[in-house]
Amino acid sequence: MKYPNNLNKKYQNPLTYKNRGMDLESELNESNTYYLEIDKALIYKKPTPIGVADVSYSQKGKVIERGFFKEPSTLDYNGLYRGKYIEYEAKVTKNRTSFPLANIHPHQIKHVRSVLRHDGIVFLIIKINEMVYLLKGTDFIEYIDSHERKSIEYEFIKEKGYMIKYGYNPTLDYLELVDEIYFKEK
Amino acid sequence: MKYPNNLNKKYQNPLTYKNRGMDLESELNESNTYYLEIDKALIYKKPTPIGVADVSYSQKGKVIERGFFKEPSTLDYNGLYRGKYIEYEAKVTKNRTSFPLANIHPHQIKHVRSVLRHDGIVFLIIKINEMVYLLKGTDFIEYIDSHERKSIEYEFIKEKGYMIKYGYNPTLDYLELVDEIYFKEK
């Protein structure tokens, strides 16, 4: 297949909805870049922690010759919105009936509890059955503390979660829901 | 030189002050680990962003066979303290009379302005002449906007900055100053 060279990929289909097959991480990164551009929020994906085992030096600087991905103890995205600390994790599951908790490390669950205790905004963004939901940290923890199951039932996510709509810009307007959930009383 | 095998390095000198030759990053990481342990604040150093150029697969998982360090566009440390978003950069200079601004990327300066605009707490921690200072983001930006110089004079840092004291635990109690500077009126 051929693409014309002069078409910037980013702007190939400016008026259609974004590619639904795009992965959740790209959709959120795009949304966060948009929020940044319109100066609505400062939210970044944290780089994956790396253990560097070997380096060399080139003219351009240090080069990693061998490294390992480490397990994160916090969530993937954090930042600042309307003067508040905000943090979340984004996960996709192909499972149709539940979200497997193996997707979230025990350290991360502990971290969700900590952010709640320190009065930050914290939630999960879960893509399941091609729908994207925001699940509040409090609901997530409540589920974990009251169920023995190793997964969160889809019914629970549908009932307690907030569906994030796809749009043009931002691709996923999750801050609209954050306004509704966390800033309503103000 | 020999070390007894049964001495855990971390606890070799529990009652003396930490090694003054320790680098600032380690001192801050130690302090943040302590704050985390006593549940005072959730502040982490962000992993350095890496561009992964080549990977292989081993039994333990993905291995980076070639990678590059990327330029950061935010500051090194961020987190949550007393319900507020907090972010800072830590830098050491061997220069005795001024702090060279080449230490801070233009993207980072822009980011400091953004955090201020969005009502976050943001500052620099500068180690100069073996002293460690907290310089408020507002003072930093004010200096940049009113000086043509490519460095911040030590006199300015001494006058506007707050000296962070060395101690046992935490090694550098910078949150004591944050309380004083940002939470006084509350």
Short mmCIF file of N, CA and C in Angstrom, two decimals, chain B:
data_model
loop_
_atom_site.label_atom_id
_atom_site.label_comp_id
_atom_site.label_asym_id
_atom_site.label_seq_id
_atom_site.Cartn_x
_atom_site.Cartn_y
_atom_site.Cartn_z
N MET B 1 40.72 -2.49 50.68
CA MET B 1 39.96 -2.21 51.90
C MET B 1 38.90 -3.30 52.11
N LYS B 2 38.72 -3.67 53.35
CA LYS B 2 37.78 -4.76 53.64
C LYS B 2 36.58 -4.27 54.42
N TYR B 3 35.43 -4.79 54.09
CA TYR B 3 34.24 -4.50 54.88
C TYR B 3 33.73 -5.80 55.46
N PRO B 4 33.32 -5.80 56.71
CA PRO B 4 32.75 -7.03 57.26
C PRO B 4 31.48 -7.37 56.47
N ASN B 5 31.32 -8.62 56.17
CA ASN B 5 30.19 -9.04 55.34
C ASN B 5 28.84 -8.87 56.01
N ASN B 6 28.85 -8.92 57.31
CA ASN B 6 27.56 -8.90 58.00
C ASN B 6 27.03 -7.49 58.27
N LEU B 7 27.75 -6.49 57.81
CA LEU B 7 27.26 -5.12 58.03
C LEU B 7 26.48 -4.63 56.83
N ASN B 8 25.21 -4.40 57.06
CA ASN B 8 24.40 -3.83 56.01
C ASN B 8 24.83 -2.38 55.83
N LYS B 9 25.26 -2.05 54.63
CA LYS B 9 25.81 -0.71 54.36
C LYS B 9 24.88 0.41 54.80
N LYS B 10 23.58 0.17 54.61
CA LYS B 10 22.59 1.20 54.91
C LYS B 10 22.65 1.62 56.38
N TYR B 11 23.06 0.68 57.21
CA TYR B 11 23.00 0.97 58.65
C TYR B 11 24.38 1.08 59.29
N GLN B 12 25.42 1.28 58.46
CA GLN B 12 26.77 1.31 59.02
C GLN B 12 26.99 2.44 60.02
N ASN B 13 26.46 3.61 59.72
CA ASN B 13 26.66 4.73 60.63
C ASN B 13 25.33 5.35 61.03
N PRO B 14 24.51 4.61 61.73
CA PRO B 14 23.15 5.10 61.97
C PRO B 14 23.10 6.38 62.78
N LEU B 15 24.12 6.66 63.58
CA LEU B 15 24.00 7.82 64.46
C LEU B 15 24.77 9.04 63.98
N THR B 16 25.55 8.87 62.93
CA THR B 16 26.27 10.03 62.43
C THR B 16 25.49 10.64 61.28
N TYR B 17 25.81 11.85 60.93
CA TYR B 17 25.16 12.50 59.78
C TYR B 17 25.55 11.75 58.52
N LYS B 18 24.68 11.82 57.55
CA LYS B 18 24.95 11.16 56.28
C LYS B 18 26.21 11.73 55.65
N ASN B 19 26.81 10.93 54.84
CA ASN B 19 28.00 11.30 54.10
C ASN B 19 27.74 12.56 53.26
N ARG B 20 28.45 13.61 53.57
CA ARG B 20 28.24 14.88 52.87
C ARG B 20 28.63 14.80 51.39
N GLY B 21 29.44 13.81 51.05
CA GLY B 21 29.86 13.67 49.66
C GLY B 21 28.80 12.96 48.82
N MET B 22 27.76 12.47 49.48
CA MET B 22 26.68 11.78 48.76
C MET B 22 26.05 12.74 47.75
N ASP B 23 25.66 12.24 46.62
CA ASP B 23 25.13 13.19 45.65
C ASP B 23 23.70 13.61 46.01
N LEU B 24 23.35 14.78 45.52
CA LEU B 24 22.06 15.39 45.86
C LEU B 24 20.90 14.47 45.51
N GLU B 25 20.98 13.80 44.38
CA GLU B 25 19.89 12.91 43.98
C GLU B 25 19.67 11.81 45.02
N SER B 26 20.75 11.20 45.49
CA SER B 26 20.60 10.15 46.51
C SER B 26 20.04 10.73 47.80
N GLU B 27 20.49 11.92 48.16
CA GLU B 27 19.99 12.55 49.39
C GLU B 27 18.48 12.80 49.30
N LEU B 28 18.04 13.23 48.14
CA LEU B 28 16.61 13.50 47.98
C LEU B 28 15.82 12.20 47.89
N ASN B 29 16.38 11.21 47.20
CA ASN B 29 15.68 9.93 47.13
C ASN B 29 15.51 9.33 48.53
N GLU B 30 16.57 9.42 49.33
CA GLU B 30 16.51 8.94 50.71
C GLU B 30 15.44 9.67 51.51
N SER B 31 15.41 10.99 51.33
CA SER B 31 14.44 11.80 52.06
C SER B 31 13.02 11.42 51.62
N ASN B 32 12.82 11.23 50.32
CA ASN B 32 11.49 10.90 49.83
C ASN B 32 11.06 9.50 50.27
N THR B 33 11.99 8.58 50.34
CA THR B 33 11.68 7.24 50.85
C THR B 33 11.25 7.35 52.30
N TYR B 34 11.94 8.19 53.05
CA TYR B 34 11.56 8.39 54.45
C TYR B 34 10.17 9.01 54.56
N TYR B 35 9.93 10.06 53.78
CA TYR B 35 8.59 10.69 53.80
C TYR B 35 7.50 9.67 53.46
N LEU B 36 7.82 8.78 52.52
CA LEU B 36 6.87 7.75 52.11
C LEU B 36 6.62 6.78 53.26
N GLU B 37 7.71 6.39 53.93
CA GLU B 37 7.59 5.41 55.03
C GLU B 37 6.75 5.95 56.18
N ILE B 38 6.93 7.23 56.48
CA ILE B 38 6.14 7.79 57.60
C ILE B 38 4.81 8.36 57.08
N ASP B 39 4.52 8.13 55.80
CA ASP B 39 3.26 8.53 55.17
C ASP B 39 3.02 10.04 55.25
N LYS B 40 4.11 10.80 55.05
CA LYS B 40 4.01 12.26 55.10
C LYS B 40 3.75 12.83 53.70
N ALA B 41 4.32 12.22 52.69
CA ALA B 41 4.16 12.73 51.31
C ALA B 41 4.43 11.60 50.33
N LEU B 42 3.87 11.74 49.13
CA LEU B 42 4.12 10.78 48.05
C LEU B 42 4.89 11.51 46.96
N ILE B 43 6.19 11.45 47.03
CA ILE B 43 7.00 12.17 46.05
C ILE B 43 8.04 11.22 45.47
N TYR B 44 8.07 11.14 44.15
CA TYR B 44 8.96 10.20 43.47
C TYR B 44 9.81 10.92 42.43
N LYS B 45 10.99 10.41 42.21
CA LYS B 45 11.78 10.86 41.07
C LYS B 45 11.21 10.17 39.83
N LYS B 46 10.95 10.95 38.80
CA LYS B 46 10.47 10.33 37.57
C LYS B 46 11.62 9.60 36.91
N PRO B 47 11.32 8.45 36.32
CA PRO B 47 12.37 7.77 35.57
C PRO B 47 12.85 8.67 34.42
N THR B 48 14.11 8.59 34.09
CA THR B 48 14.61 9.34 32.94
C THR B 48 13.95 8.78 31.69
N PRO B 49 13.41 9.66 30.84
CA PRO B 49 12.78 9.11 29.63
C PRO B 49 13.82 8.48 28.70
N ILE B 50 13.45 7.32 28.20
CA ILE B 50 14.36 6.53 27.37
C ILE B 50 13.72 6.32 26.01
N GLY B 51 14.50 6.43 24.98
CA GLY B 51 14.05 6.01 23.66
C GLY B 51 14.62 4.63 23.41
N VAL B 52 13.74 3.66 23.22
CA VAL B 52 14.20 2.28 23.03
C VAL B 52 14.40 2.03 21.53
N ALA B 53 15.60 1.66 21.15
CA ALA B 53 15.90 1.47 19.73
C ALA B 53 15.88 0.00 19.32
N ASP B 54 16.14 -0.87 20.28
CA ASP B 54 16.23 -2.28 19.94
C ASP B 54 15.96 -3.13 21.17
N VAL B 55 15.14 -4.17 21.00
CA VAL B 55 14.86 -5.06 22.14
C VAL B 55 15.08 -6.51 21.73
N SER B 56 15.30 -7.33 22.74
CA SER B 56 15.31 -8.78 22.50
C SER B 56 14.42 -9.41 23.57
N TYR B 57 14.19 -10.67 23.48
CA TYR B 57 13.33 -11.35 24.45
C TYR B 57 14.09 -12.45 25.15
N SER B 58 14.10 -12.40 26.46
CA SER B 58 14.73 -13.46 27.24
C SER B 58 13.64 -14.15 28.05
N GLN B 59 14.02 -15.14 28.83
CA GLN B 59 13.05 -15.84 29.68
C GLN B 59 12.44 -14.91 30.71
N LYS B 60 13.20 -13.90 31.11
CA LYS B 60 12.71 -12.97 32.14
C LYS B 60 11.86 -11.85 31.56
N GLY B 61 11.78 -11.79 30.23
CA GLY B 61 10.98 -10.73 29.61
C GLY B 61 11.79 -9.93 28.61
N LYS B 62 11.23 -8.75 28.26
CA LYS B 62 11.87 -7.92 27.24
C LYS B 62 13.17 -7.32 27.77
N VAL B 63 14.19 -7.32 26.95
CA VAL B 63 15.48 -6.73 27.30
C VAL B 63 15.78 -5.63 26.28
N ILE B 64 16.20 -4.48 26.78
CA ILE B 64 16.57 -3.38 25.87
C ILE B 64 17.99 -3.60 25.39
N GLU B 65 18.15 -3.72 24.09
CA GLU B 65 19.48 -3.96 23.55
C GLU B 65 20.16 -2.66 23.11
N ARG B 66 19.34 -1.63 22.92
CA ARG B 66 19.90 -0.32 22.59
C ARG B 66 18.86 0.75 22.91
N GLY B 67 19.32 1.77 23.64
CA GLY B 67 18.39 2.83 24.01
C GLY B 67 19.14 4.14 24.20
N PHE B 68 18.37 5.24 24.23
CA PHE B 68 18.96 6.57 24.36
C PHE B 68 18.25 7.35 25.44
N PHE B 69 18.99 8.19 26.15
CA PHE B 69 18.37 9.07 27.12
C PHE B 69 17.76 10.26 26.38
N LYS B 70 16.50 10.56 26.70
CA LYS B 70 15.84 11.68 26.04
C LYS B 70 15.83 12.90 26.95
N GLU B 71 15.61 14.06 26.34
CA GLU B 71 15.59 15.30 27.11
C GLU B 71 14.24 15.44 27.83
N PRO B 72 14.27 15.72 29.13
CA PRO B 72 13.00 15.82 29.86
C PRO B 72 12.32 17.15 29.58
N SER B 73 10.97 17.16 29.56
CA SER B 73 10.27 18.43 29.37
C SER B 73 9.56 18.85 30.65
N THR B 74 9.62 17.99 31.67
CA THR B 74 9.07 18.37 32.98
C THR B 74 10.23 18.34 33.98
N LEU B 75 9.91 18.46 35.27
CA LEU B 75 10.98 18.43 36.26
C LEU B 75 11.17 17.01 36.81
N ASP B 76 12.26 16.81 37.53
CA ASP B 76 12.68 15.47 37.94
C ASP B 76 11.76 14.78 38.94
N TYR B 77 11.25 15.54 39.90
CA TYR B 77 10.48 14.96 41.00
C TYR B 77 9.08 15.54 40.99
N ASN B 78 8.09 14.67 41.21
CA ASN B 78 6.76 15.22 41.46
C ASN B 78 5.95 14.31 42.36
N GLY B 79 4.86 14.88 42.87
CA GLY B 79 4.05 14.09 43.77
C GLY B 79 2.99 14.90 44.47
N LEU B 80 2.60 14.38 45.62
CA LEU B 80 1.43 14.86 46.34
C LEU B 80 1.81 15.10 47.80
N TYR B 81 1.52 16.32 48.28
CA TYR B 81 1.81 16.65 49.66
C TYR B 81 0.70 17.54 50.22
N ARG B 82 0.11 17.11 51.30
CA ARG B 82 -0.96 17.85 51.96
C ARG B 82 -2.05 18.26 50.96
N GLY B 83 -2.38 17.32 50.08
CA GLY B 83 -3.45 17.56 49.12
C GLY B 83 -3.04 18.42 47.93
N LYS B 84 -1.78 18.83 47.87
CA LYS B 84 -1.33 19.71 46.79
C LYS B 84 -0.35 19.00 45.85
N TYR B 85 -0.38 19.42 44.60
CA TYR B 85 0.58 18.95 43.62
C TYR B 85 1.92 19.65 43.86
N ILE B 86 2.99 18.87 43.85
CA ILE B 86 4.31 19.42 44.12
C ILE B 86 5.29 18.90 43.06
N GLU B 87 6.15 19.77 42.58
CA GLU B 87 7.11 19.35 41.56
C GLU B 87 8.39 20.16 41.71
N TYR B 88 9.52 19.50 41.51
CA TYR B 88 10.79 20.25 41.58
C TYR B 88 11.90 19.58 40.79
N GLU B 89 12.91 20.38 40.58
CA GLU B 89 14.11 19.90 39.90
C GLU B 89 15.26 20.07 40.88
N ALA B 90 16.20 19.13 40.87
CA ALA B 90 17.35 19.21 41.78
C ALA B 90 18.63 19.28 40.95
N LYS B 91 19.46 20.27 41.25
CA LYS B 91 20.69 20.46 40.47
C LYS B 91 21.86 20.82 41.37
N VAL B 92 23.02 20.33 41.00
CA VAL B 92 24.25 20.65 41.71
C VAL B 92 25.14 21.46 40.77
N THR B 93 25.77 22.50 41.31
CA THR B 93 26.79 23.17 40.49
C THR B 93 28.09 23.26 41.28
N LYS B 94 29.19 23.14 40.57
CA LYS B 94 30.50 23.30 41.21
C LYS B 94 30.97 24.74 41.13
N ASN B 95 30.23 25.49 40.33
CA ASN B 95 30.47 26.91 40.22
C ASN B 95 30.23 27.56 41.59
N ARG B 96 31.11 28.48 41.99
CA ARG B 96 30.99 29.04 43.35
C ARG B 96 30.21 30.36 43.40
N THR B 97 30.13 31.01 42.27
CA THR B 97 29.54 32.36 42.30
C THR B 97 28.16 32.45 41.63
N SER B 98 27.82 31.42 40.84
CA SER B 98 26.50 31.47 40.20
C SER B 98 26.05 30.09 39.76
N PHE B 99 24.74 29.96 39.50
CA PHE B 99 24.15 28.71 39.04
C PHE B 99 23.87 28.86 37.53
N PRO B 100 24.59 28.12 36.69
CA PRO B 100 24.43 28.28 35.24
C PRO B 100 23.05 27.82 34.77
N LEU B 101 22.36 28.66 34.03
CA LEU B 101 21.01 28.32 33.58
C LEU B 101 21.01 27.24 32.50
N ALA B 102 22.17 26.93 31.96
CA ALA B 102 22.26 25.83 31.00
C ALA B 102 21.84 24.51 31.65
N ASN B 103 21.82 24.49 33.00
CA ASN B 103 21.38 23.30 33.74
C ASN B 103 19.88 23.01 33.59
N ILE B 104 19.13 24.01 33.20
CA ILE B 104 17.67 23.85 33.08
C ILE B 104 17.28 24.05 31.62
N HIS B 105 16.63 23.05 31.03
CA HIS B 105 16.23 23.14 29.62
C HIS B 105 15.11 24.15 29.42
N PRO B 106 15.06 24.81 28.27
CA PRO B 106 13.98 25.76 27.99
C PRO B 106 12.58 25.16 28.19
N HIS B 107 12.41 23.89 27.83
CA HIS B 107 11.12 23.23 28.04
C HIS B 107 10.75 23.17 29.52
N GLN B 108 11.76 23.00 30.33
CA GLN B 108 11.52 22.90 31.78
C GLN B 108 11.13 24.26 32.34
N ILE B 109 11.74 25.32 31.82
CA ILE B 109 11.38 26.67 32.28
C ILE B 109 9.93 26.96 31.92
N LYS B 110 9.55 26.58 30.71
CA LYS B 110 8.16 26.75 30.28
C LYS B 110 7.24 25.95 31.22
N HIS B 111 7.69 24.75 31.58
CA HIS B 111 6.89 23.90 32.45
C HIS B 111 6.72 24.53 33.85
N VAL B 112 7.77 25.15 34.36
CA VAL B 112 7.67 25.81 35.67
C VAL B 112 6.57 26.88 35.61
N ARG B 113 6.56 27.65 34.53
CA ARG B 113 5.51 28.67 34.36
C ARG B 113 4.13 28.01 34.35
N SER B 114 4.01 26.89 33.65
CA SER B 114 2.71 26.21 33.57
C SER B 114 2.24 25.74 34.94
N VAL B 115 3.14 25.13 35.71
CA VAL B 115 2.75 24.62 37.03
C VAL B 115 2.28 25.78 37.92
N LEU B 116 2.97 26.91 37.83
CA LEU B 116 2.55 28.08 38.61
C LEU B 116 1.15 28.53 38.19
N ARG B 117 0.94 28.58 36.88
CA ARG B 117 -0.34 29.02 36.34
C ARG B 117 -1.49 28.11 36.79
N HIS B 118 -1.17 26.79 36.93
CA HIS B 118 -2.19 25.82 37.32
C HIS B 118 -2.23 25.58 38.83
N ASP B 119 -1.59 26.49 39.57
CA ASP B 119 -1.70 26.48 41.02
C ASP B 119 -1.06 25.25 41.69
N GLY B 120 0.05 24.81 41.12
CA GLY B 120 0.84 23.76 41.77
C GLY B 120 1.99 24.37 42.53
N ILE B 121 2.62 23.58 43.40
CA ILE B 121 3.82 24.03 44.11
C ILE B 121 5.02 23.61 43.27
N VAL B 122 5.88 24.56 42.93
CA VAL B 122 7.03 24.21 42.08
C VAL B 122 8.26 25.01 42.51
N PHE B 123 9.40 24.33 42.55
CA PHE B 123 10.63 25.01 42.98
C PHE B 123 11.86 24.28 42.45
N LEU B 124 13.02 24.91 42.66
CA LEU B 124 14.29 24.24 42.35
C LEU B 124 14.99 23.94 43.68
N ILE B 125 15.72 22.84 43.70
CA ILE B 125 16.62 22.59 44.82
C ILE B 125 18.03 22.65 44.24
N ILE B 126 18.80 23.61 44.72
CA ILE B 126 20.13 23.88 44.14
C ILE B 126 21.20 23.65 45.19
N LYS B 127 22.18 22.82 44.84
CA LYS B 127 23.31 22.61 45.73
C LYS B 127 24.48 23.41 45.18
N ILE B 128 24.94 24.38 45.94
CA ILE B 128 26.02 25.26 45.51
C ILE B 128 26.87 25.57 46.73
N ASN B 129 28.16 25.53 46.59
CA ASN B 129 29.08 25.74 47.73
C ASN B 129 28.75 24.81 48.91
N GLU B 130 28.38 23.59 48.59
CA GLU B 130 28.04 22.55 49.59
C GLU B 130 26.84 22.91 50.46
N MET B 131 26.08 23.92 50.03
CA MET B 131 24.84 24.26 50.72
C MET B 131 23.69 23.93 49.78
N VAL B 132 22.54 23.58 50.38
CA VAL B 132 21.39 23.23 49.55
C VAL B 132 20.27 24.25 49.78
N TYR B 133 19.78 24.82 48.70
CA TYR B 133 18.76 25.86 48.78
C TYR B 133 17.49 25.45 48.03
N LEU B 134 16.38 25.85 48.57
CA LEU B 134 15.11 25.75 47.85
C LEU B 134 14.83 27.13 47.27
N LEU B 135 14.69 27.20 45.96
CA LEU B 135 14.36 28.48 45.30
C LEU B 135 12.97 28.37 44.70
N LYS B 136 12.06 29.17 45.20
CA LYS B 136 10.67 29.12 44.73
C LYS B 136 10.56 29.34 43.22
N GLY B 137 9.64 28.65 42.59
CA GLY B 137 9.40 28.82 41.16
C GLY B 137 9.14 30.28 40.78
N THR B 138 8.37 30.97 41.62
CA THR B 138 8.07 32.39 41.31
C THR B 138 9.35 33.22 41.30
N ASP B 139 10.25 32.99 42.26
CA ASP B 139 11.50 33.76 42.30
C ASP B 139 12.40 33.41 41.11
N PHE B 140 12.40 32.13 40.76
CA PHE B 140 13.19 31.67 39.63
C PHE B 140 12.72 32.35 38.34
N ILE B 141 11.41 32.33 38.12
CA ILE B 141 10.85 32.94 36.89
C ILE B 141 11.06 34.45 36.90
N GLU B 142 10.89 35.07 38.05
CA GLU B 142 11.10 36.51 38.16
C GLU B 142 12.54 36.87 37.77
N TYR B 143 13.48 36.06 38.23
CA TYR B 143 14.89 36.30 37.90
C TYR B 143 15.11 36.18 36.39
N ILE B 144 14.60 35.10 35.82
CA ILE B 144 14.77 34.86 34.38
C ILE B 144 14.18 35.99 33.56
N ASP B 145 13.02 36.48 33.99
CA ASP B 145 12.34 37.51 33.22
C ASP B 145 12.95 38.90 33.38
N SER B 146 13.82 39.05 34.36
CA SER B 146 14.35 40.40 34.59
C SER B 146 15.87 40.48 34.45
N HIS B 147 16.49 39.38 34.04
CA HIS B 147 17.95 39.38 33.87
C HIS B 147 18.31 38.82 32.50
N GLU B 148 19.35 39.41 31.94
CA GLU B 148 19.84 38.90 30.65
C GLU B 148 20.86 37.78 30.85
N ARG B 149 21.32 37.65 32.06
CA ARG B 149 22.42 36.72 32.35
C ARG B 149 22.06 35.27 32.09
N LYS B 150 23.10 34.48 31.84
CA LYS B 150 22.90 33.05 31.58
C LYS B 150 23.12 32.23 32.85
N SER B 151 23.11 32.90 33.98
CA SER B 151 23.25 32.18 35.25
C SER B 151 22.57 32.98 36.35
N ILE B 152 22.26 32.30 37.45
CA ILE B 152 21.67 32.99 38.60
C ILE B 152 22.78 33.25 39.62
N GLU B 153 22.99 34.49 39.97
CA GLU B 153 24.06 34.82 40.92
C GLU B 153 23.83 34.14 42.27
N TYR B 154 24.91 33.72 42.88
CA TYR B 154 24.81 33.07 44.19
C TYR B 154 24.17 34.02 45.21
N GLU B 155 24.47 35.30 45.08
CA GLU B 155 23.89 36.29 45.99
C GLU B 155 22.36 36.25 45.98
N PHE B 156 21.82 36.10 44.76
CA PHE B 156 20.35 36.04 44.62
C PHE B 156 19.80 34.78 45.29
N ILE B 157 20.49 33.65 45.07
CA ILE B 157 20.04 32.39 45.68
C ILE B 157 20.08 32.48 47.21
N LYS B 158 21.15 33.11 47.72
CA LYS B 158 21.26 33.26 49.18
C LYS B 158 20.17 34.18 49.72
N GLU B 159 19.85 35.21 48.95
CA GLU B 159 18.89 36.19 49.43
C GLU B 159 17.45 35.66 49.33
N LYS B 160 17.12 35.07 48.18
CA LYS B 160 15.73 34.65 47.94
C LYS B 160 15.47 33.19 48.34
N GLY B 161 16.52 32.36 48.30
CA GLY B 161 16.34 30.94 48.57
C GLY B 161 16.22 30.64 50.06
N TYR B 162 15.79 29.42 50.36
CA TYR B 162 15.66 28.95 51.74
C TYR B 162 16.65 27.81 51.92
N MET B 163 17.53 27.91 52.92
CA MET B 163 18.54 26.87 53.11
C MET B 163 17.91 25.61 53.71
N ILE B 164 18.17 24.47 53.07
CA ILE B 164 17.65 23.19 53.58
C ILE B 164 18.72 22.57 54.48
N LYS B 165 18.32 22.24 55.70
CA LYS B 165 19.26 21.70 56.67
C LYS B 165 19.49 20.20 56.47
N TYR B 166 20.73 19.76 56.65
CA TYR B 166 21.03 18.33 56.66
C TYR B 166 20.66 17.75 58.02
N GLY B 167 20.12 16.52 57.99
CA GLY B 167 19.78 15.88 59.25
C GLY B 167 19.92 14.38 59.11
N TYR B 168 19.44 13.65 60.10
CA TYR B 168 19.55 12.21 60.00
C TYR B 168 18.40 11.64 59.18
N ASN B 169 17.20 11.78 59.62
CA ASN B 169 16.06 11.29 58.86
C ASN B 169 14.94 12.31 58.93
N PRO B 170 14.60 12.94 57.85
CA PRO B 170 15.13 12.78 56.51
C PRO B 170 16.49 13.47 56.34
N THR B 171 17.25 13.02 55.38
CA THR B 171 18.56 13.60 55.10
C THR B 171 18.44 15.10 54.81
N LEU B 172 17.47 15.43 53.98
CA LEU B 172 17.22 16.84 53.66
C LEU B 172 15.74 17.12 53.90
N ASP B 173 15.44 17.83 54.98
CA ASP B 173 14.03 18.02 55.34
C ASP B 173 13.45 19.23 54.61
N TYR B 174 13.28 19.07 53.30
CA TYR B 174 12.80 20.22 52.53
C TYR B 174 11.30 20.46 52.74
N LEU B 175 10.57 19.45 53.20
CA LEU B 175 9.13 19.67 53.39
C LEU B 175 8.84 20.60 54.57
N GLU B 176 9.78 20.65 55.51
CA GLU B 176 9.67 21.59 56.62
C GLU B 176 9.59 23.02 56.05
N LEU B 177 10.43 23.27 55.04
CA LEU B 177 10.42 24.59 54.39
C LEU B 177 9.17 24.78 53.54
N VAL B 178 8.73 23.71 52.88
CA VAL B 178 7.51 23.80 52.07
C VAL B 178 6.32 24.19 52.97
N ASP B 179 6.27 23.61 54.17
CA ASP B 179 5.23 23.99 55.13
C ASP B 179 5.26 25.48 55.40
N GLU B 180 6.48 25.96 55.65
CA GLU B 180 6.68 27.35 56.03
C GLU B 180 6.33 28.29 54.88
N ILE B 181 6.74 27.90 53.68
CA ILE B 181 6.58 28.79 52.52
C ILE B 181 5.16 28.74 51.95
N TYR B 182 4.62 27.51 51.82
CA TYR B 182 3.38 27.37 51.05
C TYR B 182 2.13 27.12 51.91
N PHE B 183 2.30 26.76 53.16
CA PHE B 183 1.12 26.42 53.96
C PHE B 183 0.97 27.30 55.19
N LYS B 184 1.75 28.37 55.24
CA LYS B 184 1.78 29.21 56.43
C LYS B 184 0.39 29.72 56.80
N GLU B 185 -0.29 30.26 55.80
CA GLU B 185 -1.56 30.95 56.10
C GLU B 185 -2.66 30.01 56.53
N LYS B 186 -2.42 28.68 56.33
CA LYS B 186 -3.52 27.77 56.62
C LYS B 186 -3.54 27.34 58.09
#
